[in-house]
Coordinates of C-alpha atoms in Angstrom, one line a residue:
M1 CA -83.0 92.0 161.6
A2 CA -85.5 92.8 164.6
I3 CA -82.8 92.4 167.2
I4 CA -80.0 94.4 165.6
G5 CA -82.6 97.0 164.6
H6 CA -83.8 97.6 168.1
L7 CA -80.5 97.3 170.1
T8 CA -78.5 100.0 167.6
A9 CA -81.6 102.2 168.1
N10 CA -81.4 102.0 171.8
G11 CA -77.7 102.4 172.8
W12 CA -76.0 99.8 171.2
Y13 CA -73.5 100.1 168.4
S14 CA -73.2 98.1 165.2
G15 CA -69.8 96.3 165.1
N16 CA -67.5 95.7 162.4
A17 CA -67.0 91.7 161.9
S18 CA -63.6 92.5 160.1
D19 CA -62.4 94.0 163.4
F20 CA -62.6 90.9 165.6
N21 CA -59.2 89.1 165.9
C22 CA -59.7 85.6 165.9
D23 CA -56.2 85.2 167.4
L24 CA -56.9 87.1 170.3
A25 CA -60.6 86.5 170.2
L26 CA -61.6 90.4 170.9
D27 CA -61.8 93.2 169.0
K28 CA -58.4 95.1 169.8
K29 CA -59.5 98.5 168.1
A30 CA -62.6 98.9 170.4
V31 CA -60.8 97.9 173.6
L32 CA -58.0 100.5 172.9
S33 CA -60.4 103.1 171.9
F34 CA -62.3 102.7 175.4
V35 CA -59.1 102.5 177.5
Q36 CA -57.5 105.8 175.8
E37 CA -61.0 107.8 176.0
S38 CA -61.9 106.7 179.2
Q39 CA -58.4 106.6 181.1
P40 CA -56.2 109.1 179.4
I41 CA -54.2 110.1 182.4
E42 CA -53.3 106.4 183.0
W43 CA -52.7 105.5 179.3
E44 CA -50.1 108.3 179.2
K45 CA -48.1 107.0 182.3
L46 CA -48.3 103.8 180.4
K47 CA -47.0 105.3 177.3
S48 CA -44.0 106.7 179.0
Y49 CA -42.8 103.4 180.0
Y50 CA -43.5 101.4 176.7
R51 CA -43.1 104.4 174.4
E52 CA -44.2 103.5 170.7
D53 CA -45.1 99.8 171.4
T54 CA -47.8 100.6 174.4
E55 CA -50.9 99.4 172.5
N56 CA -49.3 95.9 171.6
K57 CA -48.0 95.6 175.2
F58 CA -51.2 96.2 176.6
V59 CA -52.9 94.2 174.4
H60 CA -50.5 91.2 175.4
R61 CA -51.0 92.1 179.1
L62 CA -54.8 92.2 178.7
F63 CA -54.4 88.6 177.1
K64 CA -52.6 87.1 179.7
E65 CA -54.7 88.4 182.3
L66 CA -57.9 86.9 180.4
D67 CA -56.2 83.4 180.3
L68 CA -55.2 83.8 184.1
R69 CA -58.2 85.1 185.6
G70 CA -61.1 84.8 183.0
M71 CA -63.5 87.4 181.5
L72 CA -65.7 88.3 184.4
D73 CA -63.0 89.0 187.0
V74 CA -61.0 91.3 184.2
I75 CA -64.2 93.1 183.3
R76 CA -65.2 93.6 187.0
H77 CA -62.0 94.4 188.7
G78 CA -59.6 95.5 185.6
I79 CA -55.9 94.7 185.3
T80 CA -52.6 96.3 186.3
D81 CA -49.8 97.0 183.8
S82 CA -46.5 98.3 184.9
G83 CA -47.9 99.6 188.1
V84 CA -50.8 101.3 186.4
K85 CA -54.3 100.2 186.8
F86 CA -56.9 100.0 184.2
K87 CA -60.6 99.6 184.2
L88 CA -62.1 97.5 181.2
A89 CA -65.5 98.6 181.9
Y90 CA -67.6 101.0 184.5
F91 CA -70.8 99.7 186.0
K92 CA -73.8 102.1 187.0
P93 CA -73.3 103.4 190.7
D94 CA -76.0 102.7 193.3
S95 CA -76.4 106.4 194.0
K96 CA -76.2 109.7 192.1
L97 CA -74.0 111.3 194.8
N98 CA -70.7 110.9 192.7
P99 CA -71.3 112.6 189.4
D100 CA -67.7 111.2 188.2
T101 CA -69.0 107.6 188.4
L102 CA -71.9 108.6 186.2
K103 CA -69.5 109.9 183.5
Q104 CA -67.4 106.7 183.9
Y105 CA -70.5 104.8 183.2
N106 CA -71.3 106.4 180.0
Y107 CA -67.8 105.6 178.4
N108 CA -69.0 102.1 178.3
R109 CA -69.8 100.7 174.6
L110 CA -72.0 97.8 173.6
Y111 CA -71.4 96.5 170.3
V112 CA -73.7 93.7 168.4
T113 CA -71.9 92.3 165.4
R114 CA -73.1 89.9 162.7
Q115 CA -71.8 86.8 161.2
V116 CA -68.4 87.1 163.2
C117 CA -65.8 84.5 162.1
F118 CA -64.1 82.8 165.2
S119 CA -61.8 80.6 164.0
I120 CA -58.3 80.6 162.3
K121 CA -58.9 77.2 161.1
N122 CA -62.1 77.7 159.0
N123 CA -64.7 80.2 157.8
K124 CA -67.4 79.3 160.5
S125 CA -69.2 82.1 162.0
I126 CA -71.6 82.8 164.7
D127 CA -74.9 84.8 164.0
L128 CA -74.4 87.5 166.5
L129 CA -71.5 88.4 168.9
L130 CA -72.2 90.8 171.9
S131 CA -69.2 92.8 173.1
L132 CA -68.6 95.1 175.9
N133 CA -65.8 98.0 175.1
G134 CA -64.2 95.1 172.6
L135 CA -64.4 92.4 174.7
P136 CA -66.8 89.3 173.6
V137 CA -69.4 88.6 176.4
A138 CA -72.0 86.5 174.8
T139 CA -72.8 84.7 171.4
I140 CA -76.2 84.1 169.8
E141 CA -77.6 81.4 167.5
L142 CA -80.5 82.6 165.8
K143 CA -83.5 80.6 164.4
N144 CA -86.7 81.3 162.6
H145 CA -90.0 79.2 162.0
F146 CA -90.3 80.2 158.4
T147 CA -87.2 78.2 157.8
G148 CA -88.4 75.2 159.8
Q149 CA -86.0 75.7 162.6
R150 CA -86.3 76.3 166.4
V151 CA -83.8 76.4 169.4
D152 CA -83.5 73.0 169.4
E153 CA -81.5 73.0 166.1
A154 CA -79.5 76.1 167.6
M155 CA -78.5 74.1 170.7
E156 CA -77.5 71.0 168.2
Q157 CA -75.5 73.8 166.5
Y158 CA -73.5 74.7 169.5
R159 CA -73.2 71.0 170.6
T160 CA -71.6 69.6 167.3
S161 CA -70.2 72.7 165.2
R162 CA -68.8 75.0 167.9
D163 CA -65.6 73.5 169.4
P164 CA -65.2 74.4 173.0
K165 CA -61.4 74.7 172.4
E166 CA -61.8 77.5 169.9
L167 CA -60.8 80.7 172.1
L168 CA -64.2 82.4 171.9
F169 CA -66.0 79.5 173.2
Q170 CA -63.4 78.7 176.1
F171 CA -65.2 78.4 179.5
K172 CA -64.9 81.9 181.3
K173 CA -61.9 83.0 179.2
R174 CA -63.9 84.9 176.6
A175 CA -67.7 84.6 175.9
L176 CA -69.7 84.1 179.2
A177 CA -73.0 82.9 177.7
H178 CA -74.2 81.4 174.7
F179 CA -77.8 81.9 173.7
T180 CA -80.4 80.2 171.3
V181 CA -83.0 82.3 170.3
D182 CA -86.4 81.6 167.9
P183 CA -89.4 83.9 167.8
D184 CA -90.9 82.0 171.0
E185 CA -88.4 81.0 173.3
V186 CA -84.9 81.6 174.7
Y187 CA -82.4 79.2 176.2
F188 CA -78.9 79.7 177.2
T189 CA -75.7 77.8 178.5
T190 CA -72.4 79.3 180.0
K191 CA -70.2 76.3 179.2
L192 CA -69.9 74.6 175.9
E193 CA -69.2 70.6 176.5
G194 CA -69.9 69.3 173.1
S195 CA -72.5 66.6 173.2
G196 CA -73.0 67.0 176.8
T197 CA -73.6 70.7 176.8
R198 CA -76.3 71.8 179.1
F199 CA -79.0 74.5 178.1
F200 CA -81.3 76.4 180.6
P201 CA -84.4 78.0 179.6
F202 CA -84.7 82.0 180.0
N203 CA -88.2 82.0 179.5
K204 CA -91.0 84.1 181.2
G205 CA -93.3 81.2 181.8
F206 CA -97.1 80.8 180.7
N207 CA -99.9 80.1 182.4
N208 CA -97.8 78.8 185.3
G209 CA -96.0 76.7 182.7
G210 CA -92.7 76.7 180.6
G211 CA -92.6 78.8 177.5
N212 CA -93.6 82.5 177.0
P213 CA -97.0 84.2 176.8
P214 CA -98.3 85.0 173.5
T215 CA -98.1 88.9 172.5
K216 CA -101.1 91.4 172.2
D217 CA -99.5 92.4 168.9
Y218 CA -99.5 89.8 166.4
T219 CA -96.5 90.8 164.5
A220 CA -94.7 90.7 167.5
Y221 CA -92.6 88.1 168.8
R222 CA -93.1 86.0 171.9
A223 CA -89.1 86.3 172.7
A224 CA -88.9 90.2 172.1
Y225 CA -88.4 90.6 175.5
F226 CA -85.1 89.3 175.5
W227 CA -83.7 92.0 173.3
G228 CA -86.3 94.6 174.3
D229 CA -85.5 94.6 177.9
M230 CA -83.0 91.9 179.0
L231 CA -80.5 93.2 176.3
S232 CA -81.2 97.1 177.2
V233 CA -78.1 98.9 178.0
D234 CA -78.6 99.2 181.6
S235 CA -80.0 95.7 182.0
W236 CA -77.4 94.0 180.3
L237 CA -74.6 95.6 182.2
E238 CA -76.4 95.1 185.3
I239 CA -76.5 91.3 184.8
I240 CA -72.6 91.4 184.1
G241 CA -71.7 93.5 187.1
R242 CA -74.2 92.2 189.5
F243 CA -75.6 88.9 188.7
M244 CA -73.2 86.4 186.7
H245 CA -70.9 84.7 189.5
L246 CA -68.4 82.1 189.4
Q247 CA -69.2 79.2 191.6
K248 CA -66.3 77.1 192.9
D249 CA -67.1 73.9 194.6
E250 CA -64.7 71.7 196.5
Y251 CA -65.1 68.0 197.0
L252 CA -63.0 64.9 198.1
V253 CA -62.5 61.9 196.0
D254 CA -60.2 59.2 197.7
G255 CA -58.9 61.8 200.1
K256 CA -57.6 64.4 197.5
K257 CA -59.4 67.8 196.8
Y258 CA -60.9 68.6 193.5
Y259 CA -62.5 72.0 192.5
K260 CA -65.4 72.5 190.3
E261 CA -66.3 75.8 188.6
T262 CA -69.7 76.9 187.2
L263 CA -70.4 80.1 185.7
L264 CA -73.9 81.0 187.1
F265 CA -76.3 83.1 184.7
P266 CA -79.4 84.2 186.3
R267 CA -82.4 82.4 185.0
Y268 CA -85.5 84.8 184.0
H269 CA -87.3 84.3 187.3
Q270 CA -84.7 84.7 189.3
L271 CA -83.7 88.0 187.7
D272 CA -87.4 89.1 187.3
A273 CA -87.9 88.6 191.3
V274 CA -84.7 90.4 192.4
R275 CA -85.5 93.3 190.1
K276 CA -89.1 93.7 191.0
L277 CA -88.4 93.3 194.7
T278 CA -85.7 96.0 194.7
A279 CA -87.7 98.3 192.6
H280 CA -90.7 98.0 194.6
T281 CA -88.7 98.5 197.7
K282 CA -86.8 101.5 196.0
V283 CA -90.1 103.2 195.8
R284 CA -92.0 102.1 198.9
G285 CA -89.1 102.1 201.5
P286 CA -89.0 99.6 204.5
G287 CA -91.7 98.3 206.6
K288 CA -93.2 96.0 203.7
R289 CA -93.9 92.2 203.6
Y290 CA -93.1 90.3 200.4
L291 CA -93.7 86.3 199.7
I292 CA -91.8 84.6 197.1
Q293 CA -93.2 81.3 196.0
H294 CA -90.4 79.8 194.3
S295 CA -90.8 75.9 193.8
A296 CA -88.0 73.2 194.4
G297 CA -85.7 73.3 191.5
S298 CA -85.7 77.1 191.3
G299 CA -82.4 78.0 192.7
K300 CA -83.6 79.9 195.8
S301 CA -80.0 80.0 197.3
N302 CA -78.7 82.0 194.5
S303 CA -81.9 84.3 194.3
I304 CA -81.6 84.8 198.0
A305 CA -77.7 85.8 197.7
W306 CA -78.4 88.0 194.7
L307 CA -81.5 90.0 196.9
A308 CA -79.2 90.2 199.9
Y309 CA -76.6 91.8 197.7
R310 CA -78.9 94.3 195.9
L311 CA -80.7 95.3 199.1
S312 CA -77.7 95.9 200.8
S313 CA -76.4 98.6 198.3
L314 CA -80.0 100.0 197.6
Y315 CA -80.5 103.5 197.6
N316 CA -83.9 105.5 197.4
E317 CA -84.6 108.3 194.9
A318 CA -83.4 110.7 197.3
D319 CA -79.9 109.0 197.2
R320 CA -80.5 107.8 201.1
K321 CA -79.6 104.1 201.8
V322 CA -82.9 102.3 202.2
F323 CA -81.5 99.4 204.8
D324 CA -78.5 99.5 207.3
S325 CA -78.2 96.0 207.3
I326 CA -79.7 92.7 205.9
I327 CA -80.5 89.8 207.9
V328 CA -80.9 86.3 206.2
I329 CA -82.6 83.8 208.5
T330 CA -81.7 80.2 207.4
D331 CA -80.6 76.8 208.8
R332 CA -78.7 76.0 205.7
N333 CA -74.8 76.0 206.2
V334 CA -74.3 76.2 202.4
L335 CA -76.0 79.3 202.1
D336 CA -73.6 81.0 204.4
Q337 CA -70.6 80.2 202.2
Q338 CA -72.5 80.8 198.9
L339 CA -73.2 84.4 200.1
Q340 CA -69.7 85.1 201.0
N341 CA -68.3 83.9 197.8
T342 CA -70.8 85.5 195.6
I343 CA -70.3 89.1 197.1
Y344 CA -66.7 88.8 197.4
Q345 CA -66.8 88.4 193.7
F346 CA -68.9 91.5 193.4
E347 CA -67.1 93.6 196.0
H348 CA -63.5 92.1 196.5
K349 CA -64.1 93.0 200.3
T350 CA -63.9 90.7 203.2
G351 CA -66.3 91.2 206.2
V352 CA -69.1 92.1 204.3
V353 CA -70.9 89.1 205.4
Q354 CA -71.1 87.5 209.0
R355 CA -72.7 84.2 210.2
I356 CA -73.9 84.1 213.8
D357 CA -73.0 80.8 215.1
A358 CA -72.9 81.7 218.8
D359 CA -75.3 83.6 221.0
S360 CA -77.8 86.5 220.9
K361 CA -75.0 88.8 222.0
Q362 CA -72.9 88.2 218.9
L363 CA -75.9 88.8 216.9
A364 CA -76.6 92.2 218.9
D365 CA -73.0 92.9 218.2
A366 CA -73.1 92.5 214.4
I367 CA -76.4 94.8 214.0
N368 CA -74.9 97.6 216.3
S369 CA -71.5 97.5 214.1
G370 CA -73.6 97.8 211.2
V371 CA -72.4 94.4 209.5
S372 CA -73.9 94.7 205.8
I373 CA -75.3 91.1 205.6
I374 CA -75.8 89.0 208.9
I375 CA -76.9 85.4 208.7
T376 CA -78.6 83.8 211.5
T377 CA -80.6 80.8 212.6
L378 CA -84.5 80.3 212.9
Q379 CA -84.0 80.1 216.4
K380 CA -82.6 83.4 216.9
F381 CA -85.5 84.9 214.7
P382 CA -87.5 86.2 217.4
F383 CA -84.6 88.1 219.1
A384 CA -83.5 89.5 216.0
L385 CA -87.3 90.8 215.4
K386 CA -87.3 92.4 218.9
Y387 CA -83.9 93.9 218.8
L388 CA -84.4 95.5 215.4
T389 CA -87.6 97.3 216.2
E390 CA -85.8 98.6 219.5
I391 CA -83.0 100.7 217.6
P392 CA -84.2 104.0 216.4
N393 CA -83.2 105.6 213.1
R394 CA -82.2 102.5 211.5
N395 CA -84.1 100.2 208.8
Y396 CA -83.4 96.5 208.1
A397 CA -84.4 93.7 205.7
V398 CA -85.1 90.2 206.9
I399 CA -84.7 87.7 204.3
I400 CA -86.6 84.3 205.6
D401 CA -85.4 80.9 204.0
E402 CA -87.8 78.2 204.4
A403 CA -87.4 75.8 207.1
H404 CA -84.8 72.8 206.0
S405 CA -82.5 70.9 208.5
S406 CA -84.4 72.4 211.6
Q407 CA -87.9 70.5 210.5
G408 CA -88.4 67.7 213.1
G409 CA -84.9 68.5 214.8
E410 CA -85.0 66.9 218.4
A411 CA -88.2 64.8 217.5
S412 CA -86.5 63.3 214.6
R413 CA -83.5 62.5 216.7
K414 CA -85.8 60.7 219.2
M415 CA -87.3 59.0 216.1
T416 CA -83.9 57.6 214.9
E417 CA -83.1 56.4 218.9
A418 CA -86.4 54.9 218.8
L419 CA -85.7 52.8 215.7
V420 CA -82.3 51.3 216.6
G421 CA -83.6 50.8 220.3
K422 CA -84.5 47.2 221.4
N423 CA -87.4 47.7 224.0
V424 CA -89.4 50.3 222.3
T425 CA -93.3 50.5 223.0
L426 CA -95.7 51.3 220.6
E427 CA -97.0 54.1 222.9
E428 CA -93.6 55.5 223.2
S429 CA -93.4 55.6 219.3
E430 CA -96.8 57.3 219.0
N431 CA -95.6 59.9 221.3
V432 CA -92.5 60.6 219.2
E433 CA -94.7 60.6 216.3
G434 CA -96.8 63.2 217.6
E435 CA -93.7 65.4 218.3
I436 CA -92.7 65.3 215.0
E437 CA -95.7 66.3 213.4
K438 CA -95.9 69.2 216.0
D439 CA -92.4 70.3 214.9
I440 CA -93.1 70.3 211.4
E441 CA -96.1 71.9 211.7
D442 CA -94.8 74.7 214.2
E443 CA -92.0 75.6 211.7
D444 CA -94.2 78.0 209.8
D445 CA -96.1 79.0 212.9
Y446 CA -93.2 79.9 214.7
I447 CA -92.4 82.5 212.1
R448 CA -96.0 83.7 211.6
E449 CA -96.5 84.3 215.5
T450 CA -93.4 86.0 216.2
I451 CA -94.3 88.5 213.3
L452 CA -97.8 88.8 214.3
K453 CA -96.8 89.4 218.0
R454 CA -94.4 92.2 217.1
G455 CA -97.0 93.8 214.4
P456 CA -96.0 95.7 211.4
Q457 CA -92.5 97.5 211.7
K458 CA -92.0 100.6 209.7
N459 CA -88.3 100.2 209.8
I460 CA -88.2 96.2 208.8
S461 CA -89.1 94.7 205.4
L462 CA -89.8 90.8 205.4
F463 CA -89.1 88.8 202.4
A464 CA -90.0 85.3 202.9
F465 CA -88.9 82.5 200.5
T466 CA -91.0 79.3 200.3
A467 CA -91.9 76.4 197.7
T468 CA -95.1 75.6 199.2
P469 CA -96.8 78.2 201.3
K470 CA -99.8 77.5 203.9
A471 CA -102.9 79.7 203.5
K472 CA -101.8 81.3 207.0
T473 CA -98.4 82.2 205.6
L474 CA -100.1 84.0 202.6
E475 CA -102.4 86.0 205.1
V476 CA -99.2 87.2 206.9
F477 CA -96.8 87.8 203.7
G478 CA -99.2 88.0 200.8
N479 CA -100.4 90.8 198.7
K480 CA -104.0 91.2 198.3
D481 CA -105.3 91.1 194.7
A482 CA -108.4 92.8 193.3
E483 CA -110.6 90.3 194.9
R484 CA -108.8 90.9 198.2
K485 CA -107.3 87.2 198.0
P486 CA -103.4 87.1 199.3
K487 CA -101.0 86.4 196.6
P488 CA -97.5 86.1 196.5
F489 CA -95.6 89.0 195.3
H490 CA -93.6 86.6 192.8
L491 CA -94.3 83.2 191.6
Y492 CA -92.4 80.5 190.1
S493 CA -94.8 77.5 190.0
M494 CA -94.0 73.8 190.4
R495 CA -95.6 73.3 187.0
Q496 CA -93.0 75.6 185.4
A497 CA -90.4 73.8 187.1
I498 CA -91.4 70.5 185.8
D499 CA -92.1 71.9 182.2
E500 CA -88.6 73.4 182.2
G501 CA -86.8 70.0 183.4
F502 CA -85.7 71.0 187.0
I503 CA -87.9 68.6 188.9
L504 CA -89.4 65.5 187.9
D505 CA -93.4 65.0 187.9
V506 CA -93.6 62.0 190.0
L507 CA -97.3 61.8 189.1
R508 CA -96.2 60.9 185.6
N509 CA -94.2 57.8 186.2
Y510 CA -94.9 55.9 189.5
T511 CA -95.4 52.5 190.4
T512 CA -97.7 51.3 193.0
Y513 CA -96.3 49.0 195.7
E514 CA -98.2 46.9 198.4
T515 CA -96.7 46.3 201.6
Y516 CA -97.8 44.0 204.1
Y517 CA -96.7 43.9 207.9
Q518 CA -97.0 41.6 210.9
F519 CA -96.5 43.1 214.2
C520 CA -96.0 41.2 217.4
K521 CA -96.9 42.2 220.8
T522 CA -94.0 42.3 223.1
V523 CA -95.4 43.9 226.3
E524 CA -97.8 42.3 229.0
E525 CA -100.0 45.4 228.9
D526 CA -102.5 45.7 226.5
P527 CA -103.0 49.6 226.3
E528 CA -105.9 51.3 224.3
L529 CA -104.5 53.7 221.8
N530 CA -105.9 56.3 219.8
K531 CA -106.6 54.5 216.4
R532 CA -105.4 57.2 214.0
K533 CA -102.6 58.1 215.8
A534 CA -101.6 54.5 216.6
A535 CA -102.0 53.6 213.0
K536 CA -99.7 56.6 211.8
A537 CA -97.2 55.7 214.6
I538 CA -97.0 52.0 213.1
G539 CA -96.7 53.2 209.5
R540 CA -93.7 55.5 210.5
F541 CA -92.1 53.1 212.6
A542 CA -92.6 50.3 209.7
S543 CA -91.4 52.6 206.7
L544 CA -88.4 53.7 208.5
H545 CA -87.1 50.5 209.9
P546 CA -83.9 49.5 208.3
T547 CA -85.1 46.3 207.0
N548 CA -87.9 47.6 205.4
L549 CA -85.7 50.5 203.8
A550 CA -83.6 48.0 202.4
Q551 CA -85.9 45.6 200.9
K552 CA -87.7 48.7 199.0
T553 CA -84.3 49.9 197.9
E554 CA -83.5 46.6 196.5
V555 CA -87.1 46.4 194.8
M556 CA -86.5 50.0 192.9
V557 CA -82.7 49.2 192.2
E558 CA -83.7 45.9 190.3
H559 CA -86.8 47.3 188.8
F560 CA -84.6 50.1 187.1
R561 CA -81.8 47.7 186.4
H562 CA -84.0 45.5 184.5
C563 CA -86.5 47.9 182.9
H564 CA -84.8 51.1 182.3
R565 CA -81.1 50.3 181.1

């Protein structure tokens, strides 16, 4: 089998299916071997407490911790038994400054095991089980075109014959991800929910669309990057240690608080973007500009969080830290809490992320005190850029999130007031329309002009995320190709997002709808107005009027109710 052959030839170990304990849903032998070999002093302490029953007591404690905290937290932060702390895995250190951490990292054992029976009720088996030091972290169902089966059949297999109640498949308690793989494509899910299980593509994309590019070697598989690159020892451990994230959302229903947990596994483009950006920065150092063009539906918030975290702990080849602080420019409040939660899971530290919600002095204090990740708004961007250039011997990364809530800010408020007002002239509406257009157009210009005024700064790297960059934005942030045309450093196109089902293609399914308006003159004056601006002001006024909105909504709902139910 190509996957097993490649993995075992590149650092993985071939597991024994008979060693998997269905009651515990782990490989007890491999777990104990790792702990005893990597932490002999701690193990002797535990033996002095439990004596001859140490192994069973330890495994029982591990079982309880997995049930209480989940696999990801246990792997990252270990367990404590009778006052003795144990690690269940070691992750690659950020630098080579401490040789002991590299030695610990090499104690890890990754196992790939074929046809693992997972149930005490029947003899059903999973095609491949991936384990870290005896702990199951992923399952894989394989399909082959020669047997007439593709990833779709593997998805159906997970939905219909992989019981989510089985311990191996219980959400967050054992296997963290479940993959479907055929020679051409890869999909994954982090939660099995029977027929409601949703799978996400883990494909590279081809010609700005979905799927994977053909290989140069006709004997190779399009999906070979999955086991050749993603499942390499360093890559797989990095994904588990630095990317996977348990997101907890709080929401209210009838005044009661409810919580929803989602286990996030990076999609291919997110992983690829963060890795390429950090690798380029590690070699080139600070002072560069990067444009990340990721469509709506790309998961930019998570990409920004992962990038900020990776940059904050990035060291160059000389083992010097590349950046002193990371500054995230965004107007989205949700990104603040998301960054806090994401990084806390990695570090178990508070104070790593600070939001600047007061004045420029608060921003300056955060920069001076060396806060690792600082979140601030677009309005403070010019001050931040100016202040950073004036601090000698310090380097910074500035991540710019595309404008959201700030677009049209004050002018949008004025338009809302105009719509609900009683005595609003067309001239006033036209003026407000102009303000809105100027605000929206100036969002990108505001950033560009601020950067151009300061010029290139050797101590500041800029990372700009946007879905639809203007030509001017490409000129400022883009990388020149062979024809000297500016291109984004990384691209996840709208076409790929549509192909992968993350956004809808409105051009495929739209219905034309003609609307007629009649306006009455309510003022004594008869002013002459610019025809184009007046027409746009009328159009905006009419389209945003509550009566018109209510009528349009009724038409759409009734059309959907009668034609699509």
